[in-house]
Structures are given as structure tokens and as C-alpha cells.
Amino acid sequence: MNTHTKLLEQLRTIVGSANVLTEGDLRAFEQDWRKRETGKSLAVVRPANTPEVAAVVKACAAAAVSIVPQGGNTGMVVGSTPDASGTQVVLSLQRMNQVRALDGANLTVTVDAGCVLQAIQETCEKAGYLFPLSMASEGSCTIGGNLGTNAGGTQVVRYGNTRELCLGLEVVTPQGEIWDGLSGLRKDNTGYDLRHLMIGSEGTLGVITGAIMKLYPLPAAQLTAFAAVPSLEAAVQLLGLAHQHLSAGLTGFEVMGTFALSLVTKHFPQQRVPFQEGDQPYCVVLENSDTESEVHARERFERLLEVAMEQGCVLDAVVAESITQARALWHIRESIPLAQAQEGLNIKHDISIAVSRIPEFVRLTDAQLQSAYPGARLVNYGHLGDGNLHYNVQAPPGADAEAFLRDDEAGVNTIVYDMVDRFNGSISAEHGVGSLKREKLEQHKSPVALHMMRSIKRALDPQNTMNPGRVLSKE
Ligand code: FAD
Ligand code: 2HG
Ligand code: ZN
């Protein structure tokens, strides 16, 4: 019996035959969300609990078969799908989806890694607590994937990235050992912080099987406004005013270019974008969460918008009158990636720059791209409150998107990432590196940083069986 056949038998014994998928349509596990790559796995394995994950990892390590941890497979950088070799095991955490415990006094929730983000939010809300991590993929992405990528989302301006929300992890190491780090302590200075090493490691250092996450009290009121602004400079000015007027109440601040908004109304014509017909180049969606009352929240919000209009950084604004209206305004913003996907294959840049320098960055980069690739459509939007832009590029109208990517992606990326370097920014703010940005990482990270990263990888995964070729190249 060959090694792979023997391994498959062992895996069937560990998780049950029904949870070792080798046949049929496995695209949901083998193709990435952006449809950039389709791989072929040896099997998709779906364990039910942590000991099963450990046994699967041990069996794969003994057979020298590599593992690709997978949550909701919503990642943007081709990190959770297998390569084309047919020799990798996709380890799907989707069956591990229980909220294990909620501790109100400690303000923590303990969850299985395969819990869908929205399910965690809903469970916590029912118990009277806020779990603030939020993003458009929350109906499918898992907390394990959020931790694996150190995901950001739309509430980072107030609550931080996934990293800031995590108090502890349970991890299966590349050798199949279980590390229980679920203490839930807010203070623990006992040596290297392994939790922070695992967070953002994109499945290359181990499999996260459980996590203990921070909770917050539910706000008394949450109000959303949608504002038209005359420029990106004005959007940055509005952000400054929002920090001043709302302080910790500012829980969301997203910017959207007019072209990005026009893609939403083109592909989802039922959505209504306020002010879309105007001549403003950008709109902003902002959120104010208040611990006191809705009246207090509205007063502060209206005062902020009044001052912003007096100063000329807001042309027009609406404040949602109901939760339904607020959801509709957020839905516009959250639909942009879906509208872009409908428009066709595109080039994504998930970059961060100091907030104050974003207008200058965009002006210079827009000009260079437009002169090098006339007609290329710039889809610019994102988490301005965090200095994180999704500075994306869609093929010229009517052009073959596949050909545009094949012929021009490298050149477009060079222009954008060289400019990011000039501005001392990051080529991956929140999506991670995966395999799509691996070469770029190697070009843009210092040799000292790369050496330390490779040393950590070699020390923890000497056999290189944990998501090899992601983040760092196979050595
Ligand atoms: P997957 O895609 O399955 O995996 C992502 C990476 O994590 C892979 O490298 C994988 O190997 C690793 N991984 C998964 N589970 C584990 C585990 N248990 N242990 C170890 N490693 C693991 N991202 C943002 O940051 N902010 C956004 O606002 C945002 N919005 C999005 C909107 C849309 C419409 C879509 C499609 C995606 C969006 N994303 C966003 C990207 C994506 O949703 C996030 O990266 C998310 O964290 C991925 O979670 P997942 O469960 O789908 O992980
Ligand atoms: C978002 O903020 C996501 O909507 C996706 O991070 C960004 O598709 C993108 O470029
Ligand atoms: Zn984003």
C-alpha cells in the first residue's frame, strides 16, 4: 500500500470516512474566493474536535504530507487552498463550531476555531455583550481564519485588529502536540508571547483549534452617517474632527471613491447610494457608538457634522433614522468587494500608509497608473480610520480582465508597491501574504526581518509541512 493510501485509511479511522472527502465537486475547498487559483487536494479532512485535529496532524507529519488549514475560505491572498500537486491535505475546521463558554465577569468568550464570526457576534449579543470584530465576510469566515490572518474589518478604529481582541489560544503544533493557552489572562509576562506568534501566521506555524476573545458591553446606541466629501484631504480632516468630537464613540470610519460606489449600483441596482449623482469624489460612512443614549449620540453626531460642514470638509450628510437605514448604509460599503468580483477579475492592493499622507499617496499613484495604463479603473476605498486603503485596479472598460491581469498585474503592482515603500507603508494591512504576495514580501521586507521569520518557521516546523509556500517561500 503506498504512503498516501495508508494515510487516507488512518485519516478515515480518526475522523470517520464521511469526513475525508476525496471525490466529487471540492471547489468550495480547492478554489480561493477570488477565483485566482484552483488546486487539487489529496483529501479534505474535517475533524470534530481538538484531539482529532492533533491525531490528523500527527498522521500527516509521519507521512511527510503537508497540511493547509482552512476556515471559511474567504481569504484574499490564496492562503487556504491546496496547490495543484494533489498531495496536500486540506484541514477544514468547519465542524468545530461551538461557543465553549462565555464569562461575563471576565468579559471573555471561548470558542472553537471553526465558529463562524457572525455566529459568535450573535451569541454574545444575545447574552448582552458586544464582540466587535466585523467584516463583510462575517457570514462565512471563521474566528480561526480571522486569527490566522489577524483580520481587520470595520471596527478597528475603536477596538483594534483580531490580535487586540485575543487573550489566548489553543493550538495544535506541526508535530501534533496540543498547546493549551486559553488562560484568558489580561496580564501574563511569562516569556515569549506564543499567542502573538501564532496570530497572523496564516497556518504556517500550527493549527488554531480554540480561542478566548475579549468582549465589551453593548453600546446604548449606535448611529451611522453617510457623508459626501470634496476630497480625500477633506475625508482626513473629517476623521480628525470625528476623533475630537466622538473620542471612543467613533467605531467606524470608511471611505469610498465614487467609482467604487458606481460598481455597487451597477451590480446591485436595488441599493440606493445617497448623493451618488453629485460631483463629490468620495463618500464616507461613519459610526458613533454611545454608552449613554440615542439622544446623546444623535446630538454629538449632528454637532460633528455641523462643524464639518462649516469647515467645508463635508458637502452633505445623512444620519440614519433607524437600524434598517443604518444597515442599508453599511451594506453599500460592504458590497464593494462583491460588486468588484461581479465586474470581473481585478488586482487588489491592501495597503496601509500614515493617515495624514494618504491623499498625497493617492494623488501620486493615480497619476502614475493612469499614465502607464490608460483606461485602467481605480477602485479606491477602505478603512481610512486605520490608514488602510483597498487601492484596487480593474481592467479598462471592455478589456479582457484575464489578459489584463496576465500582462499588466506585475507592472501595476510595481508602481503601487514602490510608492508604498516611498511612503513607508505596508503592502499588506489586513489580508495577509498567502502565496499571492509572497514574492512581494521578500522584496519589501528587510533581510534582517526575513531571517528572523525564517528562523522561527524552521524552529517550529522543521519538516515544513504546515501550509508550505505561504508567507515564506519553500526553502
Ligand atoms: P480562510 O480563508 O479559510 O484562511 C485564511 C488563512 O488563515 C489561510 O492562510 C489559512 O491557512 C489560515 N487559517 C484558517 N483557519 C486557520 C486555523 N484554524 N488555524 C490556523 N490557520 C488558519 N479581511 C479583513 O481583514 N478585513 C475585511 O474587512 C475583510 N472583508 C472581506 C470581505 C469579503 C466580502 C471577503 C470575501 C473577504 C474579506 N476579508 C476581510 C478577507 C477574509 O474574510 C479574512 O481574511 C478572514 O479572516 C478569513 O477567514 P476564513 O475563516 O475565511 O479563513
Ligand atoms: C473590505 O474591506 C475587504 O471590504 C475586501 O477587506 C477588500 O476586496 C477587497 O479589496
Ligand atoms: Zn478591508
Coordinates of C-alpha atoms and ligand atoms in Angstrom, one line a residue:
M1 CA 0.0 0.0 0.0
N2 CA 1.5 3.4 -0.9
T3 CA 2.0 6.1 1.7
H4 CA -0.9 8.2 0.6
T5 CA -3.4 5.3 0.6
K6 CA -2.2 4.3 4.0
L7 CA -2.5 7.9 5.3
L8 CA -6.1 8.1 3.9
E9 CA -7.0 5.0 5.8
Q10 CA -5.6 6.4 9.0
L11 CA -7.4 9.7 8.5
R12 CA -10.7 7.8 7.9
T13 CA -10.2 6.0 11.2
I14 CA -9.5 9.3 13.0
V15 CA -12.4 11.4 11.7
G16 CA -14.8 8.9 10.1
S17 CA -15.0 8.1 6.3
A18 CA -17.7 10.8 5.8
N19 CA -15.3 13.4 6.9
V20 CA -12.5 12.5 4.5
L21 CA -13.5 14.0 1.2
T22 CA -11.6 12.9 -1.9
E23 CA -14.3 12.8 -4.7
G24 CA -17.0 15.0 -6.2
D25 CA -17.0 18.7 -6.5
L26 CA -14.5 20.0 -4.0
R27 CA -14.2 23.5 -5.5
A28 CA -15.5 25.1 -2.3
F29 CA -12.3 23.9 -0.6
E30 CA -9.9 23.9 -3.5
Q31 CA -10.6 27.2 -5.2
D32 CA -9.9 30.6 -3.5
W33 CA -12.7 33.2 -3.0
R34 CA -11.3 35.5 -5.7
K35 CA -11.0 32.6 -8.2
R36 CA -7.4 33.3 -8.7
E37 CA -6.3 29.7 -8.3
T38 CA -7.8 26.2 -8.2
G39 CA -5.8 23.5 -6.5
K40 CA -6.1 19.7 -6.1
S41 CA -6.0 18.1 -2.6
L42 CA -5.1 14.6 -1.6
A43 CA -8.2 14.9 0.7
V44 CA -10.3 17.4 2.6
V45 CA -10.4 16.3 6.2
R46 CA -13.0 17.6 8.7
P47 CA -12.2 16.8 12.3
A48 CA -14.8 17.4 15.0
N49 CA -12.6 18.3 18.0
T50 CA -9.0 19.2 19.1
P51 CA -7.8 15.7 19.8
E52 CA -8.9 14.7 16.3
V53 CA -7.0 17.7 14.8
A54 CA -3.9 16.6 16.8
A55 CA -4.2 13.0 15.5
V56 CA -4.7 14.1 11.9
V57 CA -1.6 16.4 12.1
K58 CA 0.5 13.6 13.7
A59 CA -0.5 11.2 10.9
C60 CA 0.3 13.7 8.2
A61 CA 3.6 14.6 9.8
A62 CA 4.6 10.9 10.0
A63 CA 3.7 10.6 6.3
A64 CA 5.5 13.9 5.5
V65 CA 2.3 15.1 3.9
S66 CA 1.7 18.8 4.2
I67 CA -1.5 20.5 5.6
V68 CA -3.4 23.5 4.6
P69 CA -5.6 24.8 7.5
Q70 CA -8.9 26.2 6.2
G71 CA -11.7 28.1 7.9
G72 CA -14.4 29.8 5.7
N73 CA -12.0 30.0 2.7
T74 CA -12.8 33.7 2.3
G75 CA -9.2 34.8 2.4
M76 CA -8.0 37.3 -0.3
V77 CA -4.4 36.1 -0.8
V78 CA -4.6 32.4 -1.8
G79 CA -3.6 31.0 1.6
S80 CA -6.2 28.4 2.4
T81 CA -6.4 26.3 -0.7
P82 CA -4.1 23.5 -1.8
D83 CA -1.5 23.7 -4.5
A84 CA -2.1 21.7 -7.7
S85 CA 0.0 18.7 -6.7
G86 CA -2.8 16.6 -5.3
T87 CA -0.6 15.7 -2.3
Q88 CA -1.7 18.2 0.3
V89 CA -4.4 17.7 3.0
V90 CA -6.9 20.5 3.5
L91 CA -7.7 20.5 7.2
S92 CA -11.2 22.2 7.4
L93 CA -12.1 23.4 10.9
Q94 CA -15.8 24.0 9.9
R95 CA -17.2 21.2 12.1
M96 CA -15.5 22.7 15.1
N97 CA -18.1 25.4 15.6
Q98 CA -19.1 25.5 19.2
V99 CA -19.0 28.5 21.6
R100 CA -17.4 26.8 24.5
A101 CA -18.0 29.4 27.3
L102 CA -18.9 33.0 28.0
D103 CA -17.6 34.6 31.1
G104 CA -19.4 37.9 31.7
A105 CA -17.3 39.0 34.7
N106 CA -14.1 38.3 32.8
L107 CA -15.6 39.8 29.6
T108 CA -14.4 36.9 27.5
V109 CA -15.9 34.3 25.2
T110 CA -14.1 31.0 24.5
V111 CA -14.8 29.5 21.1
D112 CA -13.8 26.7 18.7
A113 CA -11.7 27.9 15.8
G114 CA -14.3 26.9 13.2
C115 CA -17.0 29.2 14.7
V116 CA -18.4 31.5 12.0
L117 CA -17.7 35.1 13.0
Q118 CA -21.4 36.2 12.8
A119 CA -22.5 33.3 15.0
I120 CA -20.1 34.5 17.7
Q121 CA -21.4 38.1 17.4
E122 CA -25.0 36.8 17.7
T123 CA -24.4 34.5 20.6
C124 CA -22.6 37.3 22.5
E125 CA -25.2 39.9 21.7
K126 CA -28.0 37.6 23.0
A127 CA -26.1 37.4 26.3
G128 CA -25.8 41.2 26.4
Y129 CA -22.2 41.6 25.2
L130 CA -20.5 43.0 22.1
F131 CA -17.9 41.0 20.2
P132 CA -16.8 43.9 17.9
L133 CA -14.9 42.1 15.1
S134 CA -16.9 42.8 12.0
M135 CA -16.4 42.5 8.2
A136 CA -18.4 41.8 5.1
S137 CA -17.4 38.1 5.1
E138 CA -18.6 37.6 8.6
G139 CA -21.4 35.2 7.5
S140 CA -18.8 32.7 6.3
C141 CA -15.3 33.5 7.7
T142 CA -14.3 31.7 10.9
I143 CA -12.5 33.0 14.0
G144 CA -9.6 30.6 13.3
G145 CA -9.2 32.3 9.9
N146 CA -9.6 35.8 11.4
L147 CA -6.8 34.9 13.9
G148 CA -4.7 33.2 11.2
T149 CA -4.8 36.4 9.1
N150 CA -5.0 38.9 12.0
A151 CA -8.1 40.2 10.2
G152 CA -9.1 43.9 10.5
G153 CA -12.5 44.9 9.3
T154 CA -14.7 47.9 10.0
Q155 CA -14.3 48.4 13.8
V156 CA -10.6 48.5 14.1
V157 CA -10.5 52.3 14.6
R158 CA -12.0 51.7 18.1
Y159 CA -11.3 48.0 19.0
G160 CA -8.2 47.1 17.1
N161 CA -7.4 44.1 14.8
T162 CA -8.2 40.5 15.8
R163 CA -4.9 40.4 17.6
E164 CA -6.0 43.1 20.0
L165 CA -9.2 41.1 20.8
C166 CA -7.5 37.8 21.6
L167 CA -6.5 36.8 25.1
G168 CA -5.4 33.2 24.4
L169 CA -5.2 30.3 22.0
E170 CA -5.4 26.6 21.8
V171 CA -3.1 25.4 19.0
V172 CA -2.0 22.0 17.5
T173 CA 1.7 22.2 16.7
P174 CA 3.1 20.9 13.4
Q175 CA 4.2 17.8 15.3
G176 CA 0.6 17.2 16.5
E177 CA 1.1 18.3 20.2
I178 CA -1.7 20.4 21.8
W179 CA -0.7 23.7 23.4
D180 CA -3.4 25.0 25.7
G181 CA -3.0 28.7 26.1
L182 CA -6.6 29.5 26.9
S183 CA -6.0 31.2 30.3
G184 CA -7.9 34.4 29.4
L185 CA -5.5 36.5 31.4
R186 CA -5.1 40.2 30.7
K187 CA -1.7 40.3 32.2
D188 CA 0.9 37.5 31.7
N189 CA 4.6 38.3 31.1
T190 CA 6.0 34.9 31.3
G191 CA 8.4 34.9 28.4
Y192 CA 7.8 34.9 24.6
D193 CA 4.1 35.5 23.8
L194 CA 3.3 32.5 21.7
R195 CA -0.2 33.7 21.1
H196 CA 1.1 36.7 19.1
L197 CA 3.4 34.5 17.1
M198 CA 0.5 32.3 16.0
I199 CA -1.8 35.2 15.2
G200 CA -1.2 36.3 11.7
S201 CA 0.9 33.3 10.8
E202 CA -1.6 32.1 8.2
G203 CA -1.5 28.5 9.2
T204 CA 2.3 28.2 8.7
L205 CA 3.2 27.6 12.4
G206 CA 0.3 25.4 13.6
V207 CA -3.5 24.9 13.6
I208 CA -5.5 27.1 15.9
T209 CA -8.3 25.0 17.4
G210 CA -9.7 27.3 20.0
A211 CA -9.5 30.9 21.2
I212 CA -10.5 33.1 24.1
M213 CA -11.6 36.6 22.9
K214 CA -12.4 39.9 24.6
L215 CA -16.0 41.2 25.0
Y216 CA -17.3 44.7 25.5
P217 CA -20.6 46.0 27.0
L218 CA -23.2 46.5 24.3
P219 CA -23.4 50.2 23.4
A220 CA -26.7 52.0 24.4
A221 CA -27.0 53.4 20.8
Q222 CA -25.2 53.1 17.5
L223 CA -25.7 55.7 14.8
T224 CA -24.5 55.7 11.2
A225 CA -23.9 58.6 8.9
F226 CA -23.1 58.8 5.3
A227 CA -21.3 61.9 4.1
A228 CA -20.2 63.3 0.8
V229 CA -16.7 64.9 1.0
P230 CA -15.0 67.2 -1.6
S231 CA -11.6 65.4 -1.5
L232 CA -9.5 62.8 0.3
E233 CA -7.9 65.7 2.3
A234 CA -11.4 66.6 3.5
A235 CA -12.0 63.0 4.5
V236 CA -8.9 63.0 6.6
Q237 CA -9.9 66.4 8.1
L238 CA -13.3 64.9 8.9
L239 CA -11.6 61.9 10.6
G240 CA -9.7 64.3 12.8
L241 CA -12.9 66.1 13.8
A242 CA -14.7 62.8 14.4
H243 CA -11.9 61.7 16.8
Q244 CA -12.2 65.1 18.6
H245 CA -16.0 65.1 18.9
L246 CA -16.7 61.5 19.5
S247 CA -13.5 60.2 21.0
A248 CA -14.0 56.5 21.9
G249 CA -17.5 56.7 20.4
L250 CA -16.0 56.7 16.9
T251 CA -16.3 53.0 16.0
G252 CA -16.2 53.1 12.2
F253 CA -14.8 55.4 9.5
E254 CA -14.7 54.1 6.0
V255 CA -14.0 55.9 2.7
M256 CA -15.4 55.1 -0.7
G257 CA -14.4 56.5 -4.1
T258 CA -17.3 57.4 -6.5
F259 CA -16.2 54.7 -9.0
A260 CA -16.3 52.0 -6.3
L261 CA -19.9 53.2 -5.4
S262 CA -20.9 53.2 -9.0
L263 CA -20.0 49.5 -9.2
V264 CA -22.3 48.8 -6.3
T265 CA -25.3 50.4 -8.0
K266 CA -24.4 48.8 -11.4
H267 CA -24.4 45.3 -10.0
F268 CA -26.9 45.7 -7.2
P269 CA -29.4 48.2 -8.6
Q270 CA -31.7 47.8 -5.7
Q271 CA -29.2 49.6 -3.5
R272 CA -29.6 53.3 -3.2
V273 CA -26.4 55.4 -2.7
P274 CA -27.1 58.8 -1.2
F275 CA -25.5 61.7 -3.3
Q276 CA -24.2 59.4 -6.0
E277 CA -25.2 61.7 -8.7
G278 CA -23.3 64.7 -7.2
D279 CA -19.8 65.7 -8.1
Q280 CA -18.1 64.6 -4.9
P281 CA -15.2 62.3 -5.5
Y282 CA -15.5 60.4 -2.2
C283 CA -18.1 59.4 0.4
V284 CA -17.5 58.4 4.0
V285 CA -19.6 56.1 6.2
L286 CA -19.0 56.8 9.9
E287 CA -20.4 55.2 13.0
N288 CA -20.9 56.6 16.5
S289 CA -21.4 54.2 19.4
D290 CA -22.7 55.8 22.6
T291 CA -22.8 54.3 26.1
E292 CA -25.4 56.9 27.3
S293 CA -28.4 57.1 25.0
E294 CA -29.6 57.6 21.4
V295 CA -30.5 61.3 22.1
H296 CA -26.9 61.9 23.3
A297 CA -25.4 60.0 20.4
R298 CA -27.5 62.0 17.8
E299 CA -26.7 65.3 19.4
R300 CA -22.9 64.7 19.3
F301 CA -23.1 63.3 15.7
E302 CA -25.2 66.2 14.4
R303 CA -22.8 68.7 16.1
L304 CA -19.8 67.0 14.4
L305 CA -21.4 67.1 11.0
E306 CA -22.4 70.8 11.5
V307 CA -18.8 71.7 12.3
A308 CA -17.5 69.6 9.4
M309 CA -19.9 71.4 7.0
E310 CA -18.9 74.8 8.4
Q311 CA -15.2 73.9 7.8
G312 CA -16.0 72.7 4.3
C313 CA -14.9 69.1 4.7
V314 CA -18.4 67.7 4.4
L315 CA -20.6 68.7 1.4
D316 CA -23.7 66.9 2.5
A317 CA -24.6 64.2 5.0
V318 CA -27.4 61.9 6.2
V319 CA -27.7 60.3 9.6
A320 CA -29.7 57.0 9.6
E321 CA -33.0 57.3 11.4
S322 CA -33.4 53.6 12.1
I323 CA -31.4 50.4 12.4
T324 CA -32.7 49.3 9.0
Q325 CA -31.4 52.5 7.4
A326 CA -28.1 52.2 9.2
R327 CA -27.8 48.6 7.9
A328 CA -28.6 49.8 4.3
L329 CA -25.8 52.4 4.5
W330 CA -23.2 49.9 5.8
H331 CA -24.5 47.4 3.2
I332 CA -23.4 49.8 0.4
R333 CA -19.8 49.9 1.8
E334 CA -19.7 46.1 2.4
S335 CA -21.0 45.4 -1.1
I336 CA -18.0 46.9 -2.9
P337 CA -15.8 43.7 -2.9
L338 CA -18.8 41.7 -4.2
A339 CA -19.5 44.3 -6.8
Q340 CA -15.9 44.2 -7.9
A341 CA -16.0 40.5 -8.1
Q342 CA -19.1 40.8 -10.4
E343 CA -17.3 43.3 -12.6
G344 CA -14.5 40.7 -13.2
L345 CA -11.1 39.7 -12.1
N346 CA -9.2 42.5 -10.5
I347 CA -5.9 43.5 -8.9
K348 CA -6.1 44.1 -5.2
H349 CA -3.8 46.2 -3.0
D350 CA -4.5 46.1 0.7
I351 CA -2.1 48.8 1.8
S352 CA -1.5 51.0 4.8
I353 CA 0.0 54.4 5.0
A354 CA 0.1 57.0 7.7
V355 CA -3.4 58.5 7.6
S356 CA -2.0 62.1 7.1
R357 CA -0.1 61.0 3.9
I358 CA -2.9 59.1 2.2
P359 CA -4.2 62.0 0.0
E360 CA -0.6 62.6 -1.4
F361 CA -0.1 58.8 -1.9
V362 CA -3.3 58.5 -3.9
R363 CA -2.6 61.6 -6.0
L364 CA 0.9 60.5 -7.0
T365 CA -0.1 56.8 -7.6
D366 CA -3.3 57.6 -9.5
A367 CA -1.2 59.8 -11.8
Q368 CA 1.5 57.2 -12.4
L369 CA -1.1 54.4 -13.1
Q370 CA -3.2 56.5 -15.4
S371 CA -0.2 57.4 -17.5
A372 CA 1.2 53.8 -17.6
Y373 CA -2.1 52.0 -18.0
P374 CA -4.6 54.5 -19.7
G375 CA -8.2 53.4 -19.0
A376 CA -7.4 51.2 -16.0
R377 CA -10.2 51.8 -13.5
L378 CA -9.1 52.7 -9.9
V379 CA -11.4 51.3 -7.3
N380 CA -10.3 53.1 -4.2
Y381 CA -12.0 52.5 -0.8
G382 CA -11.3 51.2 2.7
H383 CA -10.7 51.7 6.3
L384 CA -9.5 55.3 6.3
G385 CA -9.7 55.4 10.1
D386 CA -6.9 52.9 10.2
G387 CA -4.9 54.3 7.3
N388 CA -5.8 51.1 5.3
L389 CA -6.9 51.5 1.7
H390 CA -8.1 48.9 -0.7
Y391 CA -6.4 50.5 -3.6
N392 CA -7.7 48.1 -6.3
V393 CA -7.4 48.2 -10.1
Q394 CA -9.9 46.9 -12.5
A395 CA -9.2 46.4 -16.2
P396 CA -10.1 49.2 -18.7
P397 CA -13.8 49.1 -19.7
G398 CA -14.5 46.3 -22.2
A399 CA -10.9 44.9 -21.9
D400 CA -10.3 41.2 -21.3
A401 CA -9.8 41.0 -17.5
E402 CA -7.8 37.8 -17.6
A403 CA -5.4 39.3 -20.2
F404 CA -5.1 42.5 -18.2
L405 CA -4.0 40.5 -15.1
R406 CA -1.7 38.3 -17.1
D407 CA 0.0 41.1 -18.9
D408 CA -0.2 44.1 -16.5
E409 CA -0.5 42.9 -12.9
A410 CA 3.2 42.8 -12.3
G411 CA 3.7 46.3 -13.7
V412 CA 0.7 47.7 -11.8
N413 CA 2.0 46.1 -8.6
T414 CA 5.4 47.6 -9.1
I415 CA 4.0 51.1 -9.4
V416 CA 1.8 50.7 -6.3
Y417 CA 4.2 48.9 -4.0
D418 CA 7.2 51.1 -4.9
M419 CA 5.1 54.1 -3.9
V420 CA 4.0 52.3 -0.7
D421 CA 7.8 51.9 0.1
R422 CA 8.3 55.6 -0.6
F423 CA 5.7 56.4 1.9
N424 CA 7.0 53.9 4.4
G425 CA 3.7 51.9 4.3
S426 CA 2.8 48.2 4.3
I427 CA 2.0 46.0 1.3
S428 CA -0.5 44.0 3.4
A429 CA -2.5 45.8 6.0
E430 CA -5.1 43.2 6.9
H431 CA -5.4 40.4 4.4
G432 CA -2.0 38.7 4.9
V433 CA 0.5 37.4 2.4
G434 CA -0.6 33.9 1.4
S435 CA 1.0 32.8 -1.8
L436 CA -0.2 35.8 -3.8
K437 CA 2.1 38.3 -2.0
R438 CA 4.9 36.0 -1.0
E439 CA 7.4 37.3 -3.6
K440 CA 6.4 40.9 -2.8
L441 CA 7.0 40.3 0.9
E442 CA 10.5 39.0 0.1
Q443 CA 11.2 42.2 -2.0
H444 CA 9.8 44.6 0.5
K445 CA 10.8 43.2 3.9
S446 CA 14.3 43.8 5.3
P447 CA 16.8 40.9 5.2
V448 CA 17.0 41.0 9.0
A449 CA 13.2 40.6 9.4
L450 CA 13.1 37.8 6.8
H451 CA 16.0 36.0 8.5
M452 CA 14.1 36.1 11.9
M453 CA 10.9 34.9 10.2
R454 CA 12.6 32.0 8.5
S455 CA 14.4 31.1 11.8
I456 CA 11.0 30.9 13.6
K457 CA 9.4 28.8 10.8
R458 CA 12.4 26.4 10.8
A459 CA 12.4 26.1 14.6
L460 CA 8.6 25.3 14.9
D461 CA 8.1 23.4 11.7
P462 CA 11.4 21.9 10.6
Q463 CA 9.6 19.4 8.3
N464 CA 7.9 22.3 6.6
T465 CA 4.5 20.6 6.5
M466 CA 2.3 23.5 7.8
N467 CA 1.0 25.4 4.8
P468 CA 4.3 25.4 3.0
G469 CA 5.0 28.1 0.4
R470 CA 2.6 30.5 2.2
V471 CA 4.1 33.7 3.6
L472 CA 7.6 32.4 3.0
S473 CA 8.9 30.5 0.1
K474 CA 9.7 26.8 0.5
E475 CA 13.4 26.6 1.1
Ligands
FAD1 P1 -9.5 31.1 5.4 O1 -9.7 31.9 4.1 O2 -10.0 29.8 5.4 O3 -8.0 31.1 5.7 C1 -7.2 32.3 5.7 C2 -5.8 31.9 6.2 O4 -5.8 31.6 7.6 C3 -5.1 30.8 5.5 O5 -3.7 31.0 5.4 C4 -5.4 29.6 6.4 O6 -4.4 28.6 6.2 C5 -5.3 30.2 7.8 N1 -6.3 29.6 8.7 C6 -7.6 29.4 8.6 N2 -8.1 28.8 9.7 C7 -7.0 28.5 10.5 C8 -6.8 27.9 11.8 N3 -7.8 27.4 12.4 N4 -5.6 27.8 12.3 C9 -4.5 28.3 11.6 N5 -4.6 28.9 10.4 C10 -5.8 29.0 9.9 N6 -10.4 40.7 5.8 C11 -10.1 41.7 6.6 O7 -9.1 41.6 7.3 N7 -11.0 42.8 6.7 C12 -12.1 42.9 6.0 O8 -12.8 43.9 6.1 C13 -12.4 41.8 5.1 N8 -13.6 41.9 4.4 C14 -13.8 40.9 3.5 C15 -15.0 41.0 2.7 C16 -15.3 39.9 1.8 C17 -16.6 40.0 1.0 C18 -14.4 38.8 1.7 C19 -14.8 37.7 0.8 C20 -13.3 38.7 2.5 C21 -13.0 39.8 3.4 N9 -11.8 39.7 4.1 C22 -11.5 40.7 5.0 C23 -10.9 38.6 4.0 C24 -11.2 37.3 4.8 O9 -12.6 37.3 5.1 C25 -10.4 37.3 6.1 O10 -9.1 37.2 5.8 C26 -10.8 36.3 7.1 O11 -10.1 36.5 8.3 C27 -10.5 34.8 6.6 O12 -11.2 33.9 7.4 P2 -11.5 32.4 6.9 O13 -12.1 31.7 8.0 O14 -12.3 32.5 5.7 O15 -10.1 31.9 6.6
2HG2 C1 -13.1 45.1 2.6 O1 -12.7 45.9 3.4 C2 -12.3 43.8 2.5 O2 -14.2 45.2 2.1 C3 -12.1 43.4 1.0 O3 -11.1 43.8 3.1 C4 -11.3 44.3 0.2 O4 -11.9 43.3 -1.8 C5 -11.1 44.0 -1.2 O5 -10.2 44.5 -1.8
ZN3 ZN -10.8 45.6 4.3

